JSON list of C-alpha atoms in Angstrom, two decimals:
[
{"chain": "A", "resi": 1498, "resn": "UNK", "atom": "CA", "xyz": [0.13, -0.21, 0.26]},
{"chain": "A", "resi": 1499, "resn": "UNK", "atom": "CA", "xyz": [1.13, 3.35, -0.60]},
{"chain": "A", "resi": 1500, "resn": "UNK", "atom": "CA", "xyz": [0.17, 5.97, 1.94]},
{"chain": "A", "resi": 1501, "resn": "UNK", "atom": "CA", "xyz": [-0.18, 9.55, 1.69]},
{"chain": "A", "resi": 1502, "resn": "UNK", "atom": "CA", "xyz": [1.34, 11.33, -1.21]},
{"chain": "A", "resi": 1503, "resn": "UNK", "atom": "CA", "xyz": [0.83, 15.26, -1.46]},
{"chain": "A", "resi": 1504, "resn": "UNK", "atom": "CA", "xyz": [-0.68, 15.95, -4.69]},
{"chain": "A", "resi": 1505, "resn": "UNK", "atom": "CA", "xyz": [-0.12, 19.44, -6.46]},
{"chain": "A", "resi": 1506, "resn": "UNK", "atom": "CA", "xyz": [-1.53, 20.55, -9.49]},
{"chain": "A", "resi": 1507, "resn": "UNK", "atom": "CA", "xyz": [0.58, 23.24, -11.63]},
{"chain": "A", "resi": 1508, "resn": "UNK", "atom": "CA", "xyz": [-2.21, 25.43, -12.16]},
{"chain": "A", "resi": 1509, "resn": "UNK", "atom": "CA", "xyz": [-2.30, 26.24, -8.42]},
{"chain": "A", "resi": 1510, "resn": "UNK", "atom": "CA", "xyz": [-4.84, 23.82, -6.87]},
{"chain": "A", "resi": 1511, "resn": "UNK", "atom": "CA", "xyz": [-4.03, 21.43, -4.60]},
{"chain": "A", "resi": 1512, "resn": "UNK", "atom": "CA", "xyz": [-5.77, 18.71, -2.59]},
{"chain": "A", "resi": 1513, "resn": "UNK", "atom": "CA", "xyz": [-3.43, 16.48, 0.02]},
{"chain": "A", "resi": 1514, "resn": "UNK", "atom": "CA", "xyz": [-4.84, 13.07, 0.40]},
{"chain": "A", "resi": 1515, "resn": "UNK", "atom": "CA", "xyz": [-3.85, 9.65, 2.34]},
{"chain": "A", "resi": 1516, "resn": "UNK", "atom": "CA", "xyz": [-3.89, 7.13, -0.19]},
{"chain": "A", "resi": 1517, "resn": "UNK", "atom": "CA", "xyz": [-3.80, 3.28, 0.55]},
{"chain": "A", "resi": 1518, "resn": "UNK", "atom": "CA", "xyz": [-4.39, 1.57, -2.72]},
{"chain": "A", "resi": 1519, "resn": "UNK", "atom": "CA", "xyz": [-3.50, -1.52, -4.69]},
{"chain": "A", "resi": 1520, "resn": "UNK", "atom": "CA", "xyz": [-3.07, 0.13, -8.08]},
{"chain": "A", "resi": 1521, "resn": "UNK", "atom": "CA", "xyz": [-2.21, 3.06, -10.24]},
{"chain": "A", "resi": 1522, "resn": "UNK", "atom": "CA", "xyz": [-5.82, 2.89, -11.37]},
{"chain": "A", "resi": 1523, "resn": "UNK", "atom": "CA", "xyz": [-7.10, 3.10, -7.96]},
{"chain": "A", "resi": 1524, "resn": "UNK", "atom": "CA", "xyz": [-4.45, 6.18, -7.50]},
{"chain": "A", "resi": 1525, "resn": "UNK", "atom": "CA", "xyz": [-6.26, 7.58, -10.85]},
{"chain": "A", "resi": 1526, "resn": "UNK", "atom": "CA", "xyz": [-10.05, 7.05, -9.55]},
{"chain": "A", "resi": 1527, "resn": "UNK", "atom": "CA", "xyz": [-8.98, 8.66, -6.20]},
{"chain": "A", "resi": 1528, "resn": "UNK", "atom": "CA", "xyz": [-7.17, 11.78, -7.55]},
{"chain": "A", "resi": 1529, "resn": "UNK", "atom": "CA", "xyz": [-10.53, 11.77, -10.38]},
{"chain": "A", "resi": 1530, "resn": "UNK", "atom": "CA", "xyz": [-12.51, 12.06, -7.06]},
{"chain": "A", "resi": 1531, "resn": "UNK", "atom": "CA", "xyz": [-10.52, 14.82, -5.48]},
{"chain": "A", "resi": 1532, "resn": "UNK", "atom": "CA", "xyz": [-10.45, 16.82, -7.87]},
{"chain": "A", "resi": 1533, "resn": "UNK", "atom": "CA", "xyz": [-14.73, 16.47, -8.51]},
{"chain": "A", "resi": 1534, "resn": "UNK", "atom": "CA", "xyz": [-14.18, 15.03, -11.97]},
{"chain": "A", "resi": 1535, "resn": "UNK", "atom": "CA", "xyz": [-17.27, 13.76, -13.77]},
{"chain": "A", "resi": 1536, "resn": "UNK", "atom": "CA", "xyz": [-16.01, 13.11, -17.02]},
{"chain": "A", "resi": 1537, "resn": "UNK", "atom": "CA", "xyz": [-13.62, 10.63, -17.64]},
{"chain": "A", "resi": 1538, "resn": "UNK", "atom": "CA", "xyz": [-10.25, 10.54, -19.99]},
{"chain": "A", "resi": 1539, "resn": "UNK", "atom": "CA", "xyz": [-7.10, 9.53, -20.91]},
{"chain": "A", "resi": 1540, "resn": "UNK", "atom": "CA", "xyz": [-4.71, 8.87, -18.20]},
{"chain": "A", "resi": 1541, "resn": "UNK", "atom": "CA", "xyz": [-1.01, 8.22, -17.93]},
{"chain": "A", "resi": 1542, "resn": "UNK", "atom": "CA", "xyz": [1.48, 7.96, -14.87]},
{"chain": "A", "resi": 1543, "resn": "UNK", "atom": "CA", "xyz": [4.86, 8.75, -15.22]},
{"chain": "A", "resi": 1544, "resn": "UNK", "atom": "CA", "xyz": [7.87, 7.74, -13.11]},
{"chain": "A", "resi": 1545, "resn": "UNK", "atom": "CA", "xyz": [11.02, 9.87, -14.47]},
{"chain": "A", "resi": 1546, "resn": "UNK", "atom": "CA", "xyz": [14.52, 8.85, -14.65]},
{"chain": "A", "resi": 1547, "resn": "UNK", "atom": "CA", "xyz": [16.45, 10.44, -12.21]},
{"chain": "A", "resi": 1548, "resn": "UNK", "atom": "CA", "xyz": [19.35, 11.22, -14.14]},
{"chain": "A", "resi": 1549, "resn": "UNK", "atom": "CA", "xyz": [17.03, 13.16, -16.92]},
{"chain": "A", "resi": 1550, "resn": "UNK", "atom": "CA", "xyz": [16.62, 16.87, -15.78]},
{"chain": "A", "resi": 1551, "resn": "UNK", "atom": "CA", "xyz": [14.46, 18.10, -18.79]},
{"chain": "A", "resi": 1552, "resn": "UNK", "atom": "CA", "xyz": [11.08, 19.51, -18.49]},
{"chain": "A", "resi": 1553, "resn": "UNK", "atom": "CA", "xyz": [9.04, 17.23, -20.29]},
{"chain": "A", "resi": 1554, "resn": "UNK", "atom": "CA", "xyz": [8.42, 14.10, -17.79]},
{"chain": "A", "resi": 1555, "resn": "UNK", "atom": "CA", "xyz": [7.50, 11.79, -20.28]},
{"chain": "A", "resi": 1556, "resn": "UNK", "atom": "CA", "xyz": [10.89, 11.66, -21.70]},
{"chain": "A", "resi": 1557, "resn": "UNK", "atom": "CA", "xyz": [12.87, 8.70, -20.52]},
{"chain": "A", "resi": 1558, "resn": "UNK", "atom": "CA", "xyz": [10.60, 7.65, -17.97]},
{"chain": "A", "resi": 1559, "resn": "UNK", "atom": "CA", "xyz": [8.72, 4.46, -17.23]},
{"chain": "A", "resi": 1560, "resn": "UNK", "atom": "CA", "xyz": [5.49, 5.16, -18.74]},
{"chain": "A", "resi": 1561, "resn": "UNK", "atom": "CA", "xyz": [1.93, 3.53, -17.19]},
{"chain": "A", "resi": 1562, "resn": "UNK", "atom": "CA", "xyz": [-1.18, 4.17, -19.69]},
{"chain": "A", "resi": 1563, "resn": "UNK", "atom": "CA", "xyz": [-5.11, 3.99, -18.73]},
{"chain": "A", "resi": 1564, "resn": "UNK", "atom": "CA", "xyz": [-6.48, 0.76, -20.34]},
{"chain": "A", "resi": 1565, "resn": "UNK", "atom": "CA", "xyz": [-8.65, 3.20, -22.49]},
{"chain": "A", "resi": 1566, "resn": "UNK", "atom": "CA", "xyz": [-5.38, 4.38, -23.59]},
{"chain": "A", "resi": 1567, "resn": "UNK", "atom": "CA", "xyz": [-4.52, 0.90, -24.72]},
{"chain": "A", "resi": 1568, "resn": "UNK", "atom": "CA", "xyz": [-7.68, -0.26, -25.70]},
{"chain": "A", "resi": 1569, "resn": "UNK", "atom": "CA", "xyz": [-8.53, 2.76, -27.97]},
{"chain": "A", "resi": 1570, "resn": "UNK", "atom": "CA", "xyz": [-4.74, 2.95, -29.53]},
{"chain": "A", "resi": 1571, "resn": "UNK", "atom": "CA", "xyz": [-2.41, 1.80, -32.03]},
{"chain": "A", "resi": 1572, "resn": "UNK", "atom": "CA", "xyz": [0.22, -0.06, -30.86]},
{"chain": "A", "resi": 1573, "resn": "UNK", "atom": "CA", "xyz": [3.63, 1.78, -32.24]},
{"chain": "A", "resi": 1574, "resn": "UNK", "atom": "CA", "xyz": [6.05, -1.12, -30.75]},
{"chain": "A", "resi": 1575, "resn": "UNK", "atom": "CA", "xyz": [6.70, 1.19, -27.61]},
{"chain": "A", "resi": 1576, "resn": "UNK", "atom": "CA", "xyz": [6.53, -0.77, -24.33]},
{"chain": "A", "resi": 1577, "resn": "UNK", "atom": "CA", "xyz": [2.64, -0.22, -22.88]},
{"chain": "A", "resi": 1578, "resn": "UNK", "atom": "CA", "xyz": [2.04, -1.06, -19.52]},
{"chain": "A", "resi": 1579, "resn": "UNK", "atom": "CA", "xyz": [-1.24, -0.90, -17.96]},
{"chain": "A", "resi": 1580, "resn": "UNK", "atom": "CA", "xyz": [-2.05, 1.09, -15.07]},
{"chain": "A", "resi": 1581, "resn": "UNK", "atom": "CA", "xyz": [-4.82, -1.14, -13.90]},
{"chain": "A", "resi": 1582, "resn": "UNK", "atom": "CA", "xyz": [-2.77, -3.85, -13.67]},
{"chain": "A", "resi": 1583, "resn": "UNK", "atom": "CA", "xyz": [0.04, -2.29, -11.71]},
{"chain": "A", "resi": 1584, "resn": "UNK", "atom": "CA", "xyz": [0.43, -2.53, -8.06]},
{"chain": "A", "resi": 1585, "resn": "UNK", "atom": "CA", "xyz": [1.81, 0.18, -6.20]},
{"chain": "A", "resi": 1586, "resn": "UNK", "atom": "CA", "xyz": [3.90, -2.01, -4.00]},
{"chain": "A", "resi": 1587, "resn": "UNK", "atom": "CA", "xyz": [5.37, -3.37, -6.96]},
{"chain": "A", "resi": 1588, "resn": "UNK", "atom": "CA", "xyz": [6.95, 0.15, -8.01]},
{"chain": "A", "resi": 1589, "resn": "UNK", "atom": "CA", "xyz": [9.62, 0.15, -5.36]},
{"chain": "A", "resi": 1590, "resn": "UNK", "atom": "CA", "xyz": [8.23, 3.82, -4.31]},
{"chain": "A", "resi": 1591, "resn": "UNK", "atom": "CA", "xyz": [10.60, 5.60, -1.46]},
{"chain": "A", "resi": 1592, "resn": "UNK", "atom": "CA", "xyz": [9.49, 8.32, 0.82]},
{"chain": "A", "resi": 1593, "resn": "UNK", "atom": "CA", "xyz": [10.09, 11.86, -1.12]},
{"chain": "A", "resi": 1594, "resn": "UNK", "atom": "CA", "xyz": [10.07, 10.37, -4.59]},
{"chain": "A", "resi": 1595, "resn": "UNK", "atom": "CA", "xyz": [8.11, 12.40, -7.25]},
{"chain": "A", "resi": 1596, "resn": "UNK", "atom": "CA", "xyz": [6.10, 11.18, -9.79]},
{"chain": "A", "resi": 1597, "resn": "UNK", "atom": "CA", "xyz": [3.77, 12.49, -12.61]},
{"chain": "A", "resi": 1598, "resn": "UNK", "atom": "CA", "xyz": [-0.01, 11.79, -13.30]},
{"chain": "A", "resi": 1599, "resn": "UNK", "atom": "CA", "xyz": [-1.34, 13.24, -16.52]},
{"chain": "A", "resi": 1600, "resn": "UNK", "atom": "CA", "xyz": [-4.92, 13.65, -16.95]},
{"chain": "A", "resi": 1601, "resn": "UNK", "atom": "CA", "xyz": [-6.83, 14.46, -20.14]},
{"chain": "A", "resi": 1602, "resn": "UNK", "atom": "CA", "xyz": [-4.65, 14.38, -23.04]},
{"chain": "A", "resi": 1603, "resn": "UNK", "atom": "CA", "xyz": [-6.11, 16.98, -24.52]},
{"chain": "A", "resi": 1604, "resn": "UNK", "atom": "CA", "xyz": [-6.76, 19.42, -21.78]},
{"chain": "A", "resi": 1605, "resn": "UNK", "atom": "CA", "xyz": [-3.25, 18.01, -20.14]},
{"chain": "A", "resi": 1606, "resn": "UNK", "atom": "CA", "xyz": [-3.84, 18.54, -16.39]},
{"chain": "A", "resi": 1607, "resn": "UNK", "atom": "CA", "xyz": [-0.24, 17.52, -14.88]},
{"chain": "A", "resi": 1608, "resn": "UNK", "atom": "CA", "xyz": [-0.37, 16.42, -11.41]},
{"chain": "A", "resi": 1609, "resn": "UNK", "atom": "CA", "xyz": [3.15, 16.09, -9.37]},
{"chain": "A", "resi": 1610, "resn": "UNK", "atom": "CA", "xyz": [3.21, 13.52, -6.52]},
{"chain": "A", "resi": 1611, "resn": "UNK", "atom": "CA", "xyz": [5.07, 13.18, -3.63]},
{"chain": "A", "resi": 1612, "resn": "UNK", "atom": "CA", "xyz": [5.10, 9.77, -1.98]},
{"chain": "A", "resi": 1613, "resn": "UNK", "atom": "CA", "xyz": [5.02, 10.99, 2.14]},
{"chain": "A", "resi": 1614, "resn": "UNK", "atom": "CA", "xyz": [5.59, 7.82, 3.30]},
{"chain": "A", "resi": 1615, "resn": "UNK", "atom": "CA", "xyz": [5.48, 4.06, 2.46]},
{"chain": "A", "resi": 1616, "resn": "UNK", "atom": "CA", "xyz": [5.56, 2.49, 5.87]},
{"chain": "A", "resi": 1617, "resn": "UNK", "atom": "CA", "xyz": [3.07, 1.22, 8.89]},
{"chain": "A", "resi": 1618, "resn": "UNK", "atom": "CA", "xyz": [-0.17, 0.16, 8.62]},
{"chain": "A", "resi": 1619, "resn": "UNK", "atom": "CA", "xyz": [-3.08, 2.53, 7.82]},
{"chain": "A", "resi": 1620, "resn": "UNK", "atom": "CA", "xyz": [-5.64, 2.78, 10.76]},
{"chain": "A", "resi": 1621, "resn": "UNK", "atom": "CA", "xyz": [-9.21, 1.97, 10.20]},
{"chain": "A", "resi": 1622, "resn": "UNK", "atom": "CA", "xyz": [-11.13, 4.03, 7.90]},
{"chain": "A", "resi": 1623, "resn": "UNK", "atom": "CA", "xyz": [-12.33, 4.85, 3.91]},
{"chain": "A", "resi": 1624, "resn": "UNK", "atom": "CA", "xyz": [-9.55, 5.14, 1.64]},
{"chain": "A", "resi": 1625, "resn": "UNK", "atom": "CA", "xyz": [-8.57, 7.44, -0.32]},
{"chain": "A", "resi": 1626, "resn": "UNK", "atom": "CA", "xyz": [-9.23, 9.84, 2.32]},
{"chain": "A", "resi": 1627, "resn": "UNK", "atom": "CA", "xyz": [-8.60, 13.90, 1.45]},
{"chain": "A", "resi": 1628, "resn": "UNK", "atom": "CA", "xyz": [-7.09, 15.56, 4.33]},
{"chain": "A", "resi": 1629, "resn": "UNK", "atom": "CA", "xyz": [-7.33, 18.84, 3.02]},
{"chain": "A", "resi": 1630, "resn": "UNK", "atom": "CA", "xyz": [-8.80, 21.12, -0.04]},
{"chain": "A", "resi": 1631, "resn": "UNK", "atom": "CA", "xyz": [-6.91, 24.56, -0.96]},
{"chain": "A", "resi": 1632, "resn": "UNK", "atom": "CA", "xyz": [-8.72, 25.93, -3.70]},
{"chain": "A", "resi": 1633, "resn": "UNK", "atom": "CA", "xyz": [-11.54, 24.99, -6.12]},
{"chain": "A", "resi": 1634, "resn": "UNK", "atom": "CA", "xyz": [-11.09, 22.01, -8.41]},
{"chain": "A", "resi": 1635, "resn": "UNK", "atom": "CA", "xyz": [-10.23, 23.56, -12.18]},
{"chain": "A", "resi": 1636, "resn": "UNK", "atom": "CA", "xyz": [-12.82, 22.96, -14.91]},
{"chain": "A", "resi": 1637, "resn": "UNK", "atom": "CA", "xyz": [-12.37, 20.01, -16.84]},
{"chain": "A", "resi": 1638, "resn": "UNK", "atom": "CA", "xyz": [-12.89, 21.90, -20.19]},
{"chain": "A", "resi": 1639, "resn": "UNK", "atom": "CA", "xyz": [-11.34, 25.32, -19.07]},
{"chain": "A", "resi": 1640, "resn": "UNK", "atom": "CA", "xyz": [-12.91, 28.14, -20.94]},
{"chain": "A", "resi": 1641, "resn": "UNK", "atom": "CA", "xyz": [-10.75, 30.45, -23.71]},
{"chain": "A", "resi": 1642, "resn": "UNK", "atom": "CA", "xyz": [-10.06, 33.89, -22.41]},
{"chain": "A", "resi": 1643, "resn": "UNK", "atom": "CA", "xyz": [-12.22, 35.16, -25.45]},
{"chain": "A", "resi": 1644, "resn": "UNK", "atom": "CA", "xyz": [-15.29, 32.30, -24.91]},
{"chain": "A", "resi": 1645, "resn": "UNK", "atom": "CA", "xyz": [-18.23, 33.48, -23.55]},
{"chain": "A", "resi": 1646, "resn": "UNK", "atom": "CA", "xyz": [-21.33, 31.02, -22.44]}
]
């Protein structure tokens, strides 16, 4: 089980969650709920190569894709790992490690997650558990500046 990564979104929205989940797909569902999402979209989780210092976390990263991406896209010969089948415990996460979650390949909501702890037994209660909200959740498809509703 993974316990307690902070989720920080680059656009200035933040949700702090305690997460005790078995798979990366469960992590996706927890973030989806924490950000009040109602419309599902493609997602991916990236574990960057520590030696890479570029701006795009996808370069030289281990990539885990949503089941829908794997079902709906053509295999181009690259390794494609299903997030639904990837157990968090198998990733060897360590305290302080950061990784990235991309929700919606069109809008590109990037989230940086930091592992706070991987030890200990979770207390009794419902998980995932949102422990603090800062700001409103962003809209799924933000309006453009000159767009009127």
